[in-house]
mmCIF file of C-alpha atoms and ligand atoms in Angstrom:
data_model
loop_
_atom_site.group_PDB
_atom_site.id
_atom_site.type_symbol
_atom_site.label_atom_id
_atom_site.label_comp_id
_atom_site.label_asym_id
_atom_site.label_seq_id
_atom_site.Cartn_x
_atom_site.Cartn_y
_atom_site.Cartn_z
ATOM 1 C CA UNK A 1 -1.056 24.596 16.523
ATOM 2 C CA UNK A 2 1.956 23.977 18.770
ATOM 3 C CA UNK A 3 5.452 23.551 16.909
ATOM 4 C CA UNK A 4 6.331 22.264 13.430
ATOM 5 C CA UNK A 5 3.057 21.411 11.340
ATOM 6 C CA UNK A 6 3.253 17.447 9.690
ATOM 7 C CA UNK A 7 4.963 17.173 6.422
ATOM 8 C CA UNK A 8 2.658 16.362 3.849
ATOM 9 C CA UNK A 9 3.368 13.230 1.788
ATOM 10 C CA UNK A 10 2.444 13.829 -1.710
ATOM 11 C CA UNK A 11 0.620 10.785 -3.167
ATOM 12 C CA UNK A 12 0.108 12.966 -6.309
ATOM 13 C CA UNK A 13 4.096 12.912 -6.975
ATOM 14 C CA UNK A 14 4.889 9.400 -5.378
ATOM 15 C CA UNK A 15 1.514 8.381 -8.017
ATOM 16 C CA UNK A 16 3.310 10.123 -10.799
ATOM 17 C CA UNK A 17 6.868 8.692 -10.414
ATOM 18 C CA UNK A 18 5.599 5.193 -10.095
ATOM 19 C CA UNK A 19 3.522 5.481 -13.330
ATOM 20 C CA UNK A 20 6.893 6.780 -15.082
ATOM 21 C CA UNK A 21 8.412 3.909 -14.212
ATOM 22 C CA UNK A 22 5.792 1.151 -15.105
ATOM 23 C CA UNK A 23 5.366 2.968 -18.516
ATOM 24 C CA UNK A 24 8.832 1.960 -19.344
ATOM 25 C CA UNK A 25 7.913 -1.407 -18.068
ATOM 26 C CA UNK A 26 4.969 -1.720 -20.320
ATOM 27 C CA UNK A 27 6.627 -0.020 -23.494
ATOM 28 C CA UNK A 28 8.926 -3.356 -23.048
ATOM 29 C CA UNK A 29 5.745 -5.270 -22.806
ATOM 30 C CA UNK A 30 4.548 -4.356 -25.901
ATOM 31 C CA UNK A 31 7.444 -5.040 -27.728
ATOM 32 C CA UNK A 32 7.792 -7.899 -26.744
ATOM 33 C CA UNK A 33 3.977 -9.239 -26.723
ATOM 34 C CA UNK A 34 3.161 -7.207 -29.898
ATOM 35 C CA UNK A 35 0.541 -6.369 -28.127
ATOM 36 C CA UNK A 36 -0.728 -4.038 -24.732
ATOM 37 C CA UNK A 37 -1.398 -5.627 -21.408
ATOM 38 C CA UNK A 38 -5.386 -5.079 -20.869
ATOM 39 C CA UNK A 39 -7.441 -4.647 -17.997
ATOM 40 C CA UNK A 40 -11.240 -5.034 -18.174
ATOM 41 C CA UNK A 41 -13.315 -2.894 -15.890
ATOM 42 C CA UNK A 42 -17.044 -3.841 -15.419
ATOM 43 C CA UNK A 43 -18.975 -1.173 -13.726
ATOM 44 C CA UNK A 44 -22.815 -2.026 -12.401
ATOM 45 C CA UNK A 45 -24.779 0.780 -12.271
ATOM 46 C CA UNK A 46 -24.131 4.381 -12.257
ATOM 47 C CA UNK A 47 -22.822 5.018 -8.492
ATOM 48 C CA UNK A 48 -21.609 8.492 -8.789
ATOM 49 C CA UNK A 49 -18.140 8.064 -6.723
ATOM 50 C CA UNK A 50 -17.259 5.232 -8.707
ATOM 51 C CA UNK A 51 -18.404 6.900 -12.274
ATOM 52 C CA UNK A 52 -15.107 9.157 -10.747
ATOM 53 C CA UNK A 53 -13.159 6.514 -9.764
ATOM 54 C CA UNK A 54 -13.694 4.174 -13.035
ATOM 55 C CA UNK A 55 -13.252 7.452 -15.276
ATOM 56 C CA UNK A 56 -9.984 7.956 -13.294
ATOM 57 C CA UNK A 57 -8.586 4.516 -13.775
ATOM 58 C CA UNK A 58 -9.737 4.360 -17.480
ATOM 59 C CA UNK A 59 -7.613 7.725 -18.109
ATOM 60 C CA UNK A 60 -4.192 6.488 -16.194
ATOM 61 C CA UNK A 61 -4.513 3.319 -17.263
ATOM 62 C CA UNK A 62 -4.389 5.018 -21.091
ATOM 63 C CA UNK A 63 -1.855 7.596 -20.647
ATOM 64 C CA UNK A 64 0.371 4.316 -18.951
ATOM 65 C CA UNK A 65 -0.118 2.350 -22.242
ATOM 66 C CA UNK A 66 -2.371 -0.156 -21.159
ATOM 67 C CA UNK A 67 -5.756 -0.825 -22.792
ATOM 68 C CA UNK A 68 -8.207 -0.423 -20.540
ATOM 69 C CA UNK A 69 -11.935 -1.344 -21.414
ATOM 70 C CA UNK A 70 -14.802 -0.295 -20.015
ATOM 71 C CA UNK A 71 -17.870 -2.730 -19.644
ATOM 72 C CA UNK A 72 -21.247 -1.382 -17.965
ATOM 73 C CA UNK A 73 -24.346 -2.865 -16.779
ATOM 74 C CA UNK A 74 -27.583 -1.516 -16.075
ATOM 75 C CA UNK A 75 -28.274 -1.280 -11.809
ATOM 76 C CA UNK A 76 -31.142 -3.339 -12.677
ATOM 77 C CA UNK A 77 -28.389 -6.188 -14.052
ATOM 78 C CA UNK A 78 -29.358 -9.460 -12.205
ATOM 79 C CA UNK A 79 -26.200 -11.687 -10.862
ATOM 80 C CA UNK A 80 -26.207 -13.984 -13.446
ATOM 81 C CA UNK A 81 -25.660 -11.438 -15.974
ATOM 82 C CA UNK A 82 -22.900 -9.888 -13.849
ATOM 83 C CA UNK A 83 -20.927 -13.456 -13.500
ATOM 84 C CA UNK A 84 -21.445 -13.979 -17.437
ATOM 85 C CA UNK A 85 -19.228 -10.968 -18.247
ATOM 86 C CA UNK A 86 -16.485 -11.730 -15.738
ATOM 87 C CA UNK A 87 -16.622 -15.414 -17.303
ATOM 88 C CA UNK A 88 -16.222 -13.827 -20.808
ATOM 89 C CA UNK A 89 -13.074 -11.833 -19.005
ATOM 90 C CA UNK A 90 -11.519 -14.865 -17.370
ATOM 91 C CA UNK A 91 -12.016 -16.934 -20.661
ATOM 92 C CA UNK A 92 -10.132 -13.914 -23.032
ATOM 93 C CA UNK A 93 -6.426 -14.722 -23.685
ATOM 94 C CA UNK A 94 -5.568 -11.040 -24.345
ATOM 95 C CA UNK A 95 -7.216 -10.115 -21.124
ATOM 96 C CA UNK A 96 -4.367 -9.712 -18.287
ATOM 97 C CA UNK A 97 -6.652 -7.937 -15.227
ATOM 98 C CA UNK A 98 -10.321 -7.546 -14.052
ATOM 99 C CA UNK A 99 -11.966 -5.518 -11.961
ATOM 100 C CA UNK A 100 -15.084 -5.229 -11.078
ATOM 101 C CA UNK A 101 -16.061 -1.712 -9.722
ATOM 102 C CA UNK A 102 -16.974 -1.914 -5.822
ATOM 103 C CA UNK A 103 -19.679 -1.343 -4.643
ATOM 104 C CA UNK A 104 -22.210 -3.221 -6.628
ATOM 105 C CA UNK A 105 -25.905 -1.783 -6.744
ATOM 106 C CA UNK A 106 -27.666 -3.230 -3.538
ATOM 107 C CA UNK A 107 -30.854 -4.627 -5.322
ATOM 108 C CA UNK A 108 -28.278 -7.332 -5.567
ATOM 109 C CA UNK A 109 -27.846 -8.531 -2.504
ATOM 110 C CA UNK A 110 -25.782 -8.757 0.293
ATOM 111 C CA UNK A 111 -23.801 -11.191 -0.739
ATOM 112 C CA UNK A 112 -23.229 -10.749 -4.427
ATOM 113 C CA UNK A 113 -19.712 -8.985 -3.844
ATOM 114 C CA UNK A 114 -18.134 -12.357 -2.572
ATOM 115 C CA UNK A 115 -19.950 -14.035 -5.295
ATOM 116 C CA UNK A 116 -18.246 -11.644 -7.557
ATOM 117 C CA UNK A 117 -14.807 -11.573 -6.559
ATOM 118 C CA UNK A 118 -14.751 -15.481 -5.874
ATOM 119 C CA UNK A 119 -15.798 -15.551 -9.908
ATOM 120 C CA UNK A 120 -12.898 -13.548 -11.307
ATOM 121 C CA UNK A 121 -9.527 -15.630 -12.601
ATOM 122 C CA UNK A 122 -6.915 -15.336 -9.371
ATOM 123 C CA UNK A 123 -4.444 -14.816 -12.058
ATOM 124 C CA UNK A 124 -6.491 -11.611 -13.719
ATOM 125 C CA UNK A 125 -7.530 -10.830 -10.212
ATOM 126 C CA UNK A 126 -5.996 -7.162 -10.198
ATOM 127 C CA UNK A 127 -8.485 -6.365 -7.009
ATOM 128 C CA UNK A 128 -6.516 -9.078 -5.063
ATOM 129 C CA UNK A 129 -10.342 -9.600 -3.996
ATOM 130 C CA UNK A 130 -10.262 -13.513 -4.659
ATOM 131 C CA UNK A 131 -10.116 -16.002 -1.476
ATOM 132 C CA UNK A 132 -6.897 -17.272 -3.112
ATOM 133 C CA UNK A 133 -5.151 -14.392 -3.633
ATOM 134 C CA UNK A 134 -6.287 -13.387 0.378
ATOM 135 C CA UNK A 135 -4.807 -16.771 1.482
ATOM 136 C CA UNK A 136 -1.322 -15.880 -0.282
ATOM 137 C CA UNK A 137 -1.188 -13.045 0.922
ATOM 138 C CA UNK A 138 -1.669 -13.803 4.839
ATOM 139 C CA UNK A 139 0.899 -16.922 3.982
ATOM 140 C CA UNK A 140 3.306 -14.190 2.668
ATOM 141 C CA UNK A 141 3.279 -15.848 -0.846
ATOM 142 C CA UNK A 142 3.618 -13.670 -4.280
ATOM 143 C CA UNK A 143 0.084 -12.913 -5.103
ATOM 144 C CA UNK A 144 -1.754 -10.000 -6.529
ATOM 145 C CA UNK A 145 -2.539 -7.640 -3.640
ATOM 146 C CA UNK A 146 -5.130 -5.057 -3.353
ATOM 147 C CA UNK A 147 -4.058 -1.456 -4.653
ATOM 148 C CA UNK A 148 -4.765 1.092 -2.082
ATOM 149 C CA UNK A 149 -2.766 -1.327 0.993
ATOM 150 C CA UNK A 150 -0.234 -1.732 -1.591
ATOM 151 C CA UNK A 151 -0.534 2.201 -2.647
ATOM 152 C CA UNK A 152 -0.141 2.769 1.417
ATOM 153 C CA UNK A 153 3.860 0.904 1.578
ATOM 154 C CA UNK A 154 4.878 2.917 -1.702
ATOM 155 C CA UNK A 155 3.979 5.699 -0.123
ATOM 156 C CA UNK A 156 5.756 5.094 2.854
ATOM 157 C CA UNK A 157 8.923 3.300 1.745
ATOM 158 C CA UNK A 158 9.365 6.178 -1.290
ATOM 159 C CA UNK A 159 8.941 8.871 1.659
ATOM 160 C CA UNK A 160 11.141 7.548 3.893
ATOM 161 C CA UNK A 161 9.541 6.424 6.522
ATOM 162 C CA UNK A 162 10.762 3.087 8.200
ATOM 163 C CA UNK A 163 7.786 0.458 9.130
ATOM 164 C CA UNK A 164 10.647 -2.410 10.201
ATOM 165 C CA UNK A 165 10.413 -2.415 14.208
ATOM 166 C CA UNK A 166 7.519 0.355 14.197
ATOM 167 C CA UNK A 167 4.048 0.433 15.961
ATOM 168 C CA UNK A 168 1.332 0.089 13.257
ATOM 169 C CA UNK A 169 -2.071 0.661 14.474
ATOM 170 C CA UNK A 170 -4.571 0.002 11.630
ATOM 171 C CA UNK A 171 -8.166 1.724 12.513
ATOM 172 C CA UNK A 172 -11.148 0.119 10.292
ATOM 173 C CA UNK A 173 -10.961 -4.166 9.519
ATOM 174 C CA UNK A 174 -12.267 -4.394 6.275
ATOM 175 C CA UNK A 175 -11.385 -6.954 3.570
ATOM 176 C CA UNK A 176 -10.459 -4.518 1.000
ATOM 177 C CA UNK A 177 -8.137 -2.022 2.912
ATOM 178 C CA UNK A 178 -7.689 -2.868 6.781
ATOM 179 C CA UNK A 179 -7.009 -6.448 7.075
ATOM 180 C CA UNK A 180 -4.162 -6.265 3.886
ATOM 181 C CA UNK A 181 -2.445 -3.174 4.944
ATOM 182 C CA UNK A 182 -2.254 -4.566 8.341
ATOM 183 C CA UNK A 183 -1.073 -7.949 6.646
ATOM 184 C CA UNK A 184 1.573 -6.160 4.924
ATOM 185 C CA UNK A 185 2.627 -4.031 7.731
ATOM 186 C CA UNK A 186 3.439 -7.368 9.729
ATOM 187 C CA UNK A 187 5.353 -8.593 7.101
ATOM 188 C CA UNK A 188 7.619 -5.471 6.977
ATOM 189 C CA UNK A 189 7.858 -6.282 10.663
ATOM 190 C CA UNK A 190 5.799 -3.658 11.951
ATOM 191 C CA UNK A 191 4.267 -4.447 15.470
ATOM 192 C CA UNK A 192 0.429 -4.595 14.072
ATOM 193 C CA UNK A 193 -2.261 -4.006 15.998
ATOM 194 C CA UNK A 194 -6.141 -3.605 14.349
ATOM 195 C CA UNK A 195 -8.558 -1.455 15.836
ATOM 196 C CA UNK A 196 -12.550 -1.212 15.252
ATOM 197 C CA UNK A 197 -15.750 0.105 16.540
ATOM 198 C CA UNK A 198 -15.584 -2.323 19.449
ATOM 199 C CA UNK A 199 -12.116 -1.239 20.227
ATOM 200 C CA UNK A 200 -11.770 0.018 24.446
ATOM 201 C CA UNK A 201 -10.001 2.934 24.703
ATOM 202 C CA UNK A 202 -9.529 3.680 21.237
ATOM 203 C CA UNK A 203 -7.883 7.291 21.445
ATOM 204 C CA UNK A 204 -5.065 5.443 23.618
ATOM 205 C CA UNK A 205 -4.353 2.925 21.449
ATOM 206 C CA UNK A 206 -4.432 5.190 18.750
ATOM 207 C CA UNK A 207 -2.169 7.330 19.958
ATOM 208 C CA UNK A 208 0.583 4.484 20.777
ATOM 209 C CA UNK A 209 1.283 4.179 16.850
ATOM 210 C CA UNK A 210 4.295 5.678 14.906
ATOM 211 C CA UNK A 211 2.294 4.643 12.342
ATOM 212 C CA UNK A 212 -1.533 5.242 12.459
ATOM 213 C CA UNK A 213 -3.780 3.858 9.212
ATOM 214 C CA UNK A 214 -7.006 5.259 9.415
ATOM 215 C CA UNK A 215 -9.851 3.266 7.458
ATOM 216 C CA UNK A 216 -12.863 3.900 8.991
ATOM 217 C CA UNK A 217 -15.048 5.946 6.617
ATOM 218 C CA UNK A 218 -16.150 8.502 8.581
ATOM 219 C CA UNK A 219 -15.460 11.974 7.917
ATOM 220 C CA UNK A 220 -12.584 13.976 10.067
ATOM 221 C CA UNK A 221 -13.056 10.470 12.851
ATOM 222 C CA UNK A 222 -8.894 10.848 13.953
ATOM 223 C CA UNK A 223 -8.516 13.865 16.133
ATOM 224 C CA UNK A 224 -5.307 15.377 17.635
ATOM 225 C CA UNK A 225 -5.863 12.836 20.957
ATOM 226 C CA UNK A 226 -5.464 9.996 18.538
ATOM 227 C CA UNK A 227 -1.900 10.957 17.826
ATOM 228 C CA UNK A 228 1.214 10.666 19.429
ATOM 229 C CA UNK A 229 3.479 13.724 18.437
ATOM 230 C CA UNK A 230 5.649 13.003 15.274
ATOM 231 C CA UNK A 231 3.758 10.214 14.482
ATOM 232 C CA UNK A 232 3.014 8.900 10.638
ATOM 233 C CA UNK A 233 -0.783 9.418 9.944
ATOM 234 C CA UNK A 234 -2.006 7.447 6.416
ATOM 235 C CA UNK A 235 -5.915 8.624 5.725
ATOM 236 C CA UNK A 236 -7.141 6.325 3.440
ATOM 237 C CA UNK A 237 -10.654 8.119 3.840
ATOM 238 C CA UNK A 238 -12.350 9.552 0.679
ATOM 239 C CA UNK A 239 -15.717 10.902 2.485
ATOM 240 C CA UNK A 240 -18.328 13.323 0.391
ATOM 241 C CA UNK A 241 -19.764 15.474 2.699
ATOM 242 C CA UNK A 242 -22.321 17.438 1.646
ATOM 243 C CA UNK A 243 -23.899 18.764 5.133
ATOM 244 C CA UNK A 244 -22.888 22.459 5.492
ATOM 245 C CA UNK A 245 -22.762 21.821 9.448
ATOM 246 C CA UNK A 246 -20.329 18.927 9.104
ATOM 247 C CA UNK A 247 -18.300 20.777 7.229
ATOM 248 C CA UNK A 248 -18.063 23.913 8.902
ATOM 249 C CA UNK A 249 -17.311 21.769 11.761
ATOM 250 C CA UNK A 250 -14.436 20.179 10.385
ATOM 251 C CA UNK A 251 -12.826 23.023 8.685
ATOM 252 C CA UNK A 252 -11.587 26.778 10.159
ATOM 253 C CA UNK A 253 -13.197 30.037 9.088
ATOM 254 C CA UNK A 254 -11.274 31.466 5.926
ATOM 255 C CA UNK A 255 -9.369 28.145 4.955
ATOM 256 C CA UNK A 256 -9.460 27.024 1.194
ATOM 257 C CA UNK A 257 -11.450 23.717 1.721
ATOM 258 C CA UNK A 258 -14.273 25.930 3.501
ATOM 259 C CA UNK A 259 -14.040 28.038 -0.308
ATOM 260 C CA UNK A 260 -13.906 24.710 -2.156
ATOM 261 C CA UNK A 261 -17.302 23.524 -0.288
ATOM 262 C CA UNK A 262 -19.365 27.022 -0.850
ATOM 263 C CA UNK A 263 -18.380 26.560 -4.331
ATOM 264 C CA UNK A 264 -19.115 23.079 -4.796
ATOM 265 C CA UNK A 265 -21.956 22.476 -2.423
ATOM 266 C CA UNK A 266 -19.942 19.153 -1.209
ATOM 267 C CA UNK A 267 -16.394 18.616 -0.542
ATOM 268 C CA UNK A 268 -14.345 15.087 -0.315
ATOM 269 C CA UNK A 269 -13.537 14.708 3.379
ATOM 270 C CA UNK A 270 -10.650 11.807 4.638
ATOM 271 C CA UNK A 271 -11.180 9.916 8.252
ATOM 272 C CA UNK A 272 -8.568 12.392 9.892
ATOM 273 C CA UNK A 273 -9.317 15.320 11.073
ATOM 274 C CA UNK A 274 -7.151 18.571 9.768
ATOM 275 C CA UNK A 275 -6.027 20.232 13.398
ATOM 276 C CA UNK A 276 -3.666 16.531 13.289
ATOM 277 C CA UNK A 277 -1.213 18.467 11.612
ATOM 278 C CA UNK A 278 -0.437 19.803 14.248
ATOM 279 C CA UNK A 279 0.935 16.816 15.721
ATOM 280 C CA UNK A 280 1.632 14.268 13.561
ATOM 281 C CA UNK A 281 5.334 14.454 12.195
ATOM 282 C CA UNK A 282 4.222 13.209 8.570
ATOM 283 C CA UNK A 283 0.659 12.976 7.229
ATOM 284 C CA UNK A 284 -1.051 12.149 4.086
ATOM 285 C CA UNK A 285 -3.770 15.257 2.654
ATOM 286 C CA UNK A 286 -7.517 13.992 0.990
ATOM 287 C CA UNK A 287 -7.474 14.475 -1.668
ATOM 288 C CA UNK A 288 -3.995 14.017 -3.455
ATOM 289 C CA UNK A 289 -2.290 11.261 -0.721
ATOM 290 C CA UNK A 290 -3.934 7.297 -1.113
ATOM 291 C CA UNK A 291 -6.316 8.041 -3.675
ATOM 292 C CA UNK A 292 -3.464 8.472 -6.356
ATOM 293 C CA UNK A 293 -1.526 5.725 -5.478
ATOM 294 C CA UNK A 294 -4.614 3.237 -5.688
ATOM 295 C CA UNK A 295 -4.681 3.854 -9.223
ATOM 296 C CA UNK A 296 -0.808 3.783 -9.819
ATOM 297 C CA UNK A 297 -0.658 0.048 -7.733
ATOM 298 C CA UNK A 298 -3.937 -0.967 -10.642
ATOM 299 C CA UNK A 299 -1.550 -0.441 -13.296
ATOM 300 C CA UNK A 300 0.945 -1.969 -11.606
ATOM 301 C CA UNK A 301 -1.106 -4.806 -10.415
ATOM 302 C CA UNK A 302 -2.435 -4.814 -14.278
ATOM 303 C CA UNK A 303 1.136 -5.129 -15.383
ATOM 304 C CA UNK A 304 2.366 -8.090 -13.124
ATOM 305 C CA UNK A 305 -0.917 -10.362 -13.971
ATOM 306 C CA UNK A 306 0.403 -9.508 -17.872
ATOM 307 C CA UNK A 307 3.831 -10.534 -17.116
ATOM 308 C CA UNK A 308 3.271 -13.740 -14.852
ATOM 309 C CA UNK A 309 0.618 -15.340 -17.581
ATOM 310 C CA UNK A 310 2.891 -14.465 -20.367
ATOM 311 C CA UNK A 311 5.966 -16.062 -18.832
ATOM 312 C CA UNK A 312 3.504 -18.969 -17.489
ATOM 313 C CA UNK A 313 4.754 -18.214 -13.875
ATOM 314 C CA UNK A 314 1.327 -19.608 -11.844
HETATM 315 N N1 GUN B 1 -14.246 0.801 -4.910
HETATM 316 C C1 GUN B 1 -13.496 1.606 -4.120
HETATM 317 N N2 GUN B 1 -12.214 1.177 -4.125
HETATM 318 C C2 GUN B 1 -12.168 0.098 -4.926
HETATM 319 C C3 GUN B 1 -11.111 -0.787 -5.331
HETATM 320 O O1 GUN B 1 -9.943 -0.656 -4.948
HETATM 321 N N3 GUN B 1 -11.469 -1.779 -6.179
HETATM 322 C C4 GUN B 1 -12.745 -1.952 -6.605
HETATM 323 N N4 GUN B 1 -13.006 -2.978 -7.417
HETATM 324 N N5 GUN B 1 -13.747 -1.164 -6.240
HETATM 325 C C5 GUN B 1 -13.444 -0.148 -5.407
#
């Protein structure tokens, strides 16, 4: 490792502070409502990573004060069934946010996500998943935006780091995390570029960023060349590795992540590789950078839809 290793931004405290705040927000809620915002959750199937995630988001969303419900289908749920229980959602007045847990069983099809998302209310739509809420967003309008981009500029701005006038490179184009971080990069005036797996040259390009987003999904993907020195690195990766190889690859003799996968037998992996450190200036660590904020921008996200259909703003 040559000079200073990266600061690590700590998505755990940035999470924590943020939830403070928006449980004084929601305590105010209540009082005047008389009642809690609520957020339905519909989970389809029993997709281990997101059994985590939902129980995760279930258990903030409680200790924030919001009532959170849970609502499961079987894998073997047909469409139809799915779109009934987000109609039920839209059509509850006490029902401020809905989210339906990503990725849905594939027996569904290909294209049952869209027809998912497009279903939900774009005023309950705490995903920021729905077509309208997309289109706002590229037109810089208020709209509910997805957690983990928004998660990503908390992190930032509450770290210190300035994106006005910077080089954003964004690695990884999807819908859900690429395309709206980029979105609201550009509209912090950050020079934006998007990168994927057709990109020429992507090291280089990489490595022009003061600010590099990683989004790919693939295990320790951002190496050292990918960097420029000093540079911000954001790993939104959350990758389960299970092959002892991989891992062994990835990770030095002796360190503690090594320990945690002997004990475990798999280990959660993010898209940048650990030796970047060494020269990125700030970085964010998997687990405990993005993951936490995702959840904290859900309440938040939860919150707002409450707020704007109480006040009859949209
Ligand atoms: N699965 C992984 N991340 C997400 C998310 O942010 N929202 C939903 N609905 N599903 C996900």
């Amino acid at each position: 490792m040559i000079g200073m290793p990266a600061r690590m931004l700590d998505g755990v405290a940035v999470a924590a502070q943020i939830r403070l705040e928006l449980t004084t927000r929601i305590a105010a809620f209540v009082e005047a409502q008389r009642r809690s915002p609520r957020l339905g959750i519909v989970l389809v199937g029993e997709d281990p990573s997101s059994e985590i995630y939902v129980r995760n988001k279930l258990k903030s969303a409680g200790e924030s004060g919001l009532r959170a419900d849970l609502i499961r289908l079987p894998a073997t749920a047909r469409l139809d069934e799915v779109l009934e229980v987000v109609a039920t959602l839209n059509a509850a007045p006490d029902c401020d946010g809905i989210l339906v847990q990503s990725p849905l069983p594939p027996a569904l099809g290909a294209a049952a996500e869209q027809a998912v998302f497009d279903a939900v209310d774009p005023r309950k739509d705490v995903d920021g998943f729905h077509p309208e809420n997309v289109g706002r967003l590229v037109q810089k309008r208020p709209s509910l935006v997805a957690c983990t981009p928004l998660g990503v500029i908390e992190l930032l701005d509450r770290s210190g780091i300035a994106i006005d006038g910077a080089r954003a490179v964004v690695v990884g184009r999807s819908d859900i995390v690429g395309k709206p971080i980029a979105l609201l990069l550009l509209h912090r005036n950050a020079t934006v570029t998007i990168c994927h797996s057709r990109t020429r040259d992507l090291p280089a390009v990489c490595a022009s960023a003061d600010i590099l987003v990683a989004a790919i999904g693939r295990p320790a993907f951002v190496t050292p060349e990918f960097v420029k020195p000093g540079a911000t690195v954001i790993d939104i990766g959350i990758n389960r590795v299970s092959d002892a190889a991989v891992v062994h690859r990835i990770f030095a003799d002796g360190s503690r992540r090594l320990a945690d996968f002997e004990r475990r037998g798999s280990i959660v992996v993010g898209d940048v590789h650990p030796d970047v450190a060494g020269v990125a200036g700030a970085m964010t660590p998997v687990p405990g950078g993005v993951g936490p904020l995702t959840i904290a921008m859900l309440l938040a996200n939860t919150l707002k839809a409450a707020e704007a259909r109480c006040s009859g703003l949209r």
